[in-house]
Short mmCIF file of C-alpha atoms and ligand atoms in Angstrom, two decimals:
data_model
loop_
_atom_site.label_atom_id
_atom_site.label_comp_id
_atom_site.label_asym_id
_atom_site.label_seq_id
_atom_site.Cartn_x
_atom_site.Cartn_y
_atom_site.Cartn_z
CA MET A 43 0.06 0.00 0.02
CA PHE A 44 1.44 3.34 -1.09
CA ILE A 45 0.40 6.90 -0.10
CA ALA A 46 1.87 9.56 -2.30
CA ALA A 47 1.73 13.12 -0.92
CA ASN A 48 1.86 15.72 -3.74
CA TRP A 49 2.44 19.07 -2.09
CA LYS A 50 2.50 20.79 -5.53
CA MET A 51 3.67 24.46 -5.11
CA ASN A 52 2.68 24.67 -1.45
CA LEU A 53 4.34 24.92 2.03
CA ASP A 54 7.51 26.58 3.14
CA LYS A 55 10.36 25.75 5.45
CA LYS A 56 8.28 26.66 8.63
CA SER A 57 5.36 24.50 7.72
CA ILE A 58 7.41 21.60 6.45
CA ASN A 59 9.21 21.59 9.75
CA PHE A 60 5.90 21.58 11.63
CA PHE A 61 4.67 18.62 9.49
CA ILE A 62 7.76 16.56 9.94
CA GLU A 63 7.97 17.27 13.74
CA HIS A 64 4.53 15.76 14.17
CA LEU A 65 5.87 12.50 12.64
CA ARG A 66 8.86 12.09 14.86
CA ASP A 67 7.20 9.75 17.42
CA TYR A 68 4.66 8.55 15.09
CA LYS A 69 4.32 4.71 14.90
CA PHE A 70 4.41 3.88 11.15
CA SER A 71 3.21 0.62 9.81
CA ASP A 72 5.36 -1.57 7.64
CA ASP A 73 2.30 -2.20 5.40
CA VAL A 74 1.81 1.45 4.27
CA ASN A 75 4.64 3.28 2.43
CA VAL A 76 4.76 7.07 2.27
CA CYS A 77 6.41 9.20 -0.29
CA ILE A 78 6.26 12.98 -0.07
CA PHE A 79 6.67 15.06 -3.24
CA PRO A 80 7.61 18.57 -2.03
CA PRO A 81 8.28 21.51 -4.29
CA THR A 82 11.76 20.92 -5.99
CA ILE A 83 13.47 23.64 -4.05
CA TYR A 84 12.66 21.95 -0.63
CA ILE A 85 13.62 18.38 -1.62
CA ASN A 86 17.09 18.75 0.10
CA PHE A 87 15.67 20.51 3.17
CA LEU A 88 13.01 17.71 3.60
CA ASN A 89 15.49 14.98 3.04
CA GLU A 90 17.71 16.37 5.84
CA LEU A 91 14.64 16.75 8.17
CA ILE A 92 13.22 13.24 7.66
CA ASN A 93 16.42 11.54 8.91
CA ASN A 94 15.51 8.13 9.95
CA LEU A 95 11.84 8.29 9.37
CA PRO A 96 10.26 5.66 7.00
CA ILE A 97 9.42 8.24 4.40
CA SER A 98 10.60 8.45 0.75
CA ILE A 99 10.99 11.67 -1.18
CA GLY A 100 10.02 12.20 -4.81
CA GLY A 101 10.18 14.89 -7.49
CA GLN A 102 7.08 16.33 -8.97
CA ASN A 103 8.52 16.29 -12.47
CA CYS A 104 11.83 15.87 -14.30
CA HIS A 105 13.07 17.02 -17.76
CA ASN A 106 13.26 14.51 -20.69
CA LEU A 107 16.91 15.30 -21.16
CA SER A 108 19.89 14.70 -18.79
CA PHE A 109 21.27 18.26 -18.78
CA GLY A 110 21.70 21.38 -20.84
CA ALA A 111 20.35 24.89 -21.50
CA TYR A 112 16.79 24.51 -20.08
CA THR A 113 16.29 27.28 -17.73
CA GLY A 114 14.08 26.44 -14.68
CA GLU A 115 13.96 22.73 -15.40
CA VAL A 116 15.15 19.84 -13.09
CA SER A 117 16.83 16.79 -14.20
CA ALA A 118 16.32 13.17 -13.15
CA ALA A 119 19.95 12.99 -12.09
CA SER A 120 19.67 16.01 -9.81
CA LEU A 121 16.48 14.37 -8.11
CA LYS A 122 18.37 11.23 -7.59
CA GLU A 123 21.42 13.13 -6.22
CA PHE A 124 19.25 14.77 -3.58
CA GLY A 125 17.72 11.56 -2.40
CA CYS A 126 14.60 11.21 -4.48
CA GLU A 127 13.32 7.57 -5.10
CA TYR A 128 10.27 8.39 -7.13
CA VAL A 129 9.22 11.05 -9.73
CA ILE A 130 5.65 12.04 -10.78
CA LEU A 131 5.30 12.36 -14.44
CA GLY A 132 2.47 13.67 -16.63
CA HIS A 133 0.44 15.13 -13.84
CA SER A 134 -2.73 16.67 -15.46
CA GLU A 135 -1.61 20.13 -14.14
CA ARG A 136 1.66 19.81 -16.23
CA ARG A 137 -0.25 18.38 -19.16
CA ILE A 138 -2.54 21.33 -19.18
CA TYR A 139 -0.36 24.30 -18.14
CA ASN A 140 2.91 23.16 -19.51
CA LYS A 141 1.42 21.43 -22.62
CA GLU A 142 3.25 18.23 -21.83
CA THR A 143 2.41 15.41 -24.46
CA ASN A 144 2.44 11.77 -24.05
CA GLN A 145 5.58 11.47 -26.16
CA HIS A 146 7.48 13.86 -23.87
CA ILE A 147 6.18 12.02 -20.74
CA GLN A 148 7.46 8.75 -22.29
CA LYS A 149 10.99 10.23 -22.73
CA CYS A 150 10.90 11.51 -19.14
CA ALA A 151 9.83 8.12 -17.88
CA GLU A 152 12.69 6.40 -19.78
CA LEU A 153 15.29 8.82 -18.47
CA ALA A 154 13.96 8.47 -14.93
CA ILE A 155 14.24 4.63 -15.18
CA GLU A 156 17.86 4.95 -16.50
CA THR A 157 18.56 7.12 -13.45
CA ASN A 158 17.04 4.60 -11.04
CA LEU A 159 14.01 6.78 -10.31
CA LYS A 160 10.71 5.17 -10.05
CA PRO A 161 8.30 7.01 -12.29
CA ILE A 162 4.60 7.42 -11.42
CA ILE A 163 2.86 8.14 -14.65
CA CYS A 164 -0.42 10.07 -14.20
CA VAL A 165 -3.26 9.53 -16.53
CA GLY A 166 -6.81 10.83 -16.35
CA GLU A 167 -9.73 11.96 -18.52
CA ASN A 168 -11.60 15.32 -18.24
CA LEU A 169 -15.47 15.39 -17.54
CA SER A 170 -16.56 15.55 -21.16
CA VAL A 171 -14.49 12.59 -22.15
CA ARG A 172 -16.08 10.64 -19.15
CA GLU A 173 -19.55 11.81 -19.98
CA ASN A 174 -19.25 10.79 -23.50
CA GLY A 175 -18.27 7.31 -22.49
CA LYS A 176 -14.79 7.68 -23.97
CA ALA A 177 -12.76 7.51 -20.73
CA ILE A 178 -11.26 3.91 -21.22
CA ASN A 179 -10.18 4.63 -24.79
CA PHE A 180 -8.76 7.95 -23.75
CA ILE A 181 -6.71 6.43 -20.88
CA LYS A 182 -5.59 3.44 -23.21
CA LYS A 183 -3.99 6.03 -25.71
CA GLN A 184 -2.36 7.91 -22.74
CA ILE A 185 -0.88 4.69 -21.30
CA ILE A 186 0.30 3.16 -24.70
CA GLU A 187 2.01 6.42 -25.64
CA CYS A 188 3.50 7.23 -22.23
CA LEU A 189 4.87 3.81 -21.25
CA PRO A 190 8.62 3.52 -21.47
CA GLU A 191 10.04 0.94 -23.79
CA LYS A 192 11.72 -1.07 -21.03
CA PHE A 193 10.91 -1.31 -17.41
CA GLU A 194 10.73 -3.93 -14.55
CA GLU A 195 8.01 -2.24 -12.59
CA ILE A 196 5.79 0.74 -13.25
CA ILE A 197 3.34 2.78 -11.21
CA ILE A 198 0.35 4.38 -13.00
CA ALA A 199 -1.77 6.99 -11.07
CA TYR A 200 -5.33 7.20 -12.40
CA GLU A 201 -6.34 10.70 -11.72
CA PRO A 202 -9.61 11.79 -13.37
CA ILE A 203 -9.15 15.50 -13.90
CA TRP A 204 -12.77 16.29 -12.80
CA SER A 205 -11.92 14.71 -9.45
CA ILE A 206 -8.82 16.62 -8.62
CA GLY A 207 -9.40 19.21 -6.04
CA THR A 208 -13.22 19.26 -6.56
CA GLY A 209 -14.26 16.97 -3.72
CA LYS A 210 -15.92 14.64 -6.38
CA ILE A 211 -14.87 11.14 -6.68
CA PRO A 212 -15.74 8.46 -9.33
CA HIS A 213 -18.19 5.69 -8.26
CA LYS A 214 -16.42 2.70 -6.90
CA THR A 215 -17.47 0.68 -9.93
CA GLU A 216 -15.82 3.20 -12.24
CA ILE A 217 -12.53 3.15 -10.34
CA LYS A 218 -12.76 -0.59 -10.39
CA GLU A 219 -13.31 -0.81 -14.14
CA MET A 220 -10.62 1.80 -14.90
CA HIS A 221 -7.88 0.07 -12.68
CA LYS A 222 -8.76 -3.31 -14.18
CA ASN A 223 -8.37 -1.76 -17.73
CA ILE A 224 -5.21 -0.01 -16.89
CA ILE A 225 -3.63 -3.37 -15.75
CA GLU A 226 -4.88 -5.05 -18.92
CA ILE A 227 -3.50 -2.22 -21.16
CA VAL A 228 -0.01 -2.51 -19.69
CA ASN A 229 -0.10 -6.29 -19.74
CA SER A 230 -1.03 -6.10 -23.44
CA LYS A 231 2.38 -4.65 -24.00
CA THR A 232 4.46 -6.41 -21.40
CA LYS A 233 3.90 -8.79 -18.56
CA LYS A 234 6.01 -6.63 -16.17
CA ASN A 235 4.77 -5.61 -12.84
CA VAL A 236 2.17 -2.78 -12.65
CA LYS A 237 0.72 -0.98 -9.57
CA VAL A 238 -2.19 1.51 -10.04
CA LEU A 239 -2.85 4.24 -7.53
CA TYR A 240 -6.05 6.38 -7.51
CA GLY A 241 -5.81 10.14 -7.08
CA GLY A 242 -8.43 12.83 -7.00
CA SER A 243 -10.08 14.34 -3.79
CA VAL A 244 -8.87 11.49 -1.52
CA ASN A 245 -9.60 12.35 2.14
CA GLU A 246 -10.03 10.62 5.53
CA ASN A 247 -13.70 10.06 4.87
CA ASN A 248 -13.40 8.28 1.54
CA ILE A 249 -9.99 6.45 1.80
CA GLU A 250 -11.28 3.29 3.09
CA GLU A 251 -13.93 2.98 0.40
CA ILE A 252 -11.45 3.76 -2.28
CA LEU A 253 -8.82 1.26 -0.88
CA SER A 254 -11.44 -1.43 -0.85
CA VAL A 255 -11.73 -1.33 -4.69
CA ASN A 256 -9.92 -4.17 -6.48
CA ASN A 257 -6.46 -3.38 -7.87
CA VAL A 258 -6.19 -0.07 -5.95
CA CYS A 259 -2.55 -0.30 -4.65
CA GLY A 260 -2.56 3.11 -2.96
CA VAL A 261 -3.46 6.77 -3.42
CA LEU A 262 -1.99 9.99 -4.65
CA VAL A 263 -3.23 12.84 -2.41
CA GLY A 264 -2.96 16.54 -3.05
CA GLY A 265 -4.92 18.99 -0.94
CA ALA A 266 -5.42 16.63 1.99
CA SER A 267 -1.75 15.95 2.24
CA LEU A 268 -0.82 19.55 3.08
CA LYS A 269 -1.95 19.53 6.79
CA ILE A 270 -0.34 16.88 9.13
CA LYS A 271 -3.75 16.33 10.83
CA ASP A 272 -5.51 15.37 7.50
CA PHE A 273 -2.51 13.41 6.29
CA LEU A 274 -2.24 11.37 9.49
CA ALA A 275 -6.05 10.70 9.34
CA ILE A 276 -5.65 9.34 5.84
CA TYR A 277 -2.59 7.29 6.85
CA SER A 278 -4.16 5.81 10.03
CA SER A 279 -7.31 4.97 8.07
CA ALA A 280 -5.32 3.10 5.50
CA VAL A 281 -3.45 1.21 8.36
CA LYS A 282 -6.77 0.38 10.04
CA TYR A 283 -8.28 -0.80 6.72
CA LEU A 284 -5.35 -3.18 6.09
CA ASP A 285 -5.54 -4.51 9.60
CA LYS A 286 -9.23 -5.21 9.14
CA ILE A 287 -8.52 -7.12 5.93
CA HIS A 288 -5.68 -9.06 7.36
CA ASN A 289 -7.85 -10.03 10.38
CA ILE A 290 -10.66 -11.21 8.02
CA GLU A 291 -8.12 -13.22 6.07
CA ASP A 292 -6.74 -14.88 9.25
C1 LIG B 977 -3.62 15.70 -7.46
O1 LIG B 977 -3.42 16.81 -7.79
O2 LIG B 977 -2.79 14.87 -7.88
C2 LIG B 977 -4.63 15.37 -6.46
C3 LIG B 977 -4.96 14.18 -6.27
O3 LIG B 977 -5.16 16.44 -5.84
P1 LIG B 977 -6.38 16.44 -4.72
O4 LIG B 977 -6.01 15.25 -3.84
O5 LIG B 977 -6.23 17.67 -4.08
O6 LIG B 977 -7.58 16.22 -5.56
#
C-alpha cells in the first residue's frame, strides 16, 4: 500500500518543519509506504529533516533530457542526487499548463528509469470525455504512448481530472473498471509488474472506500496531504483498513 503526498507548489520551511516534527514519534506501519513530493526547492531541506523516518521523497516532475540549457527545469539525475526515489510524471496540471504530451512524458519516464528513479505516470480523463463514454479509450491512448520501452516495474496513477481538487470522486465501480483496464492495457504490451494508484479528492472520509476497490494499490493525495492532521487521518485509516482485511483473512 502506497500513499503519495503531492504538495505541489505549497508549504514553506516553517510548515514543512511543523509537518515533520509531528511524525517524529509516530508509529508507522510496515504495510503502508509514504512518499512526499515537495516543491523541488525543498527536496534537500525535507531530506535532511526526515532523517530516519520511514518516508521516501520524490520529485513532482523531471526533464526529458539529462542536462543542458533548459532554464528552470530539473533533471532526473539531480532528483536522484538529492535523495529522491520516485518522480511524478504527466500530472494533469503539467499536461494542461505546460502542454506536456504523451511522447514527452514517455521520454521523461525512460530517463527516470535509466537514472534509477521510479516513475509514477499520471493519466486521467476530463469530464466531457467521461460523460461521452470515452474514458477507457482515452486512458488507453495515454498509457500506450507514455509507457517506457523497457521497465521492470511501473506505477500508474489514475487521476480523473474532474476529481482533482473538486471533492468529487468516481463511483467505486468506475474506479474498479478503470484500474482493471489499466492493468490489462499495460499487460497487453508487457507482463512486467504494474501498480495502479487512485488520485482525486482523497480524504480521511473516502480513503477506506477507495482502498476497498480491487486493484487499488494506494493513493496520490494533493490537498489533503498539506496538513499533518489530514494526512495522518488518511494514513491511519489506511492502516486500520489493512488491519481489518488481514484479520478477516486470518
Ligand atoms: C492531485 O493533484 O494529484 C490530487 C490528487 O489532488 P487532490 O487530492 O487535491 O484532488
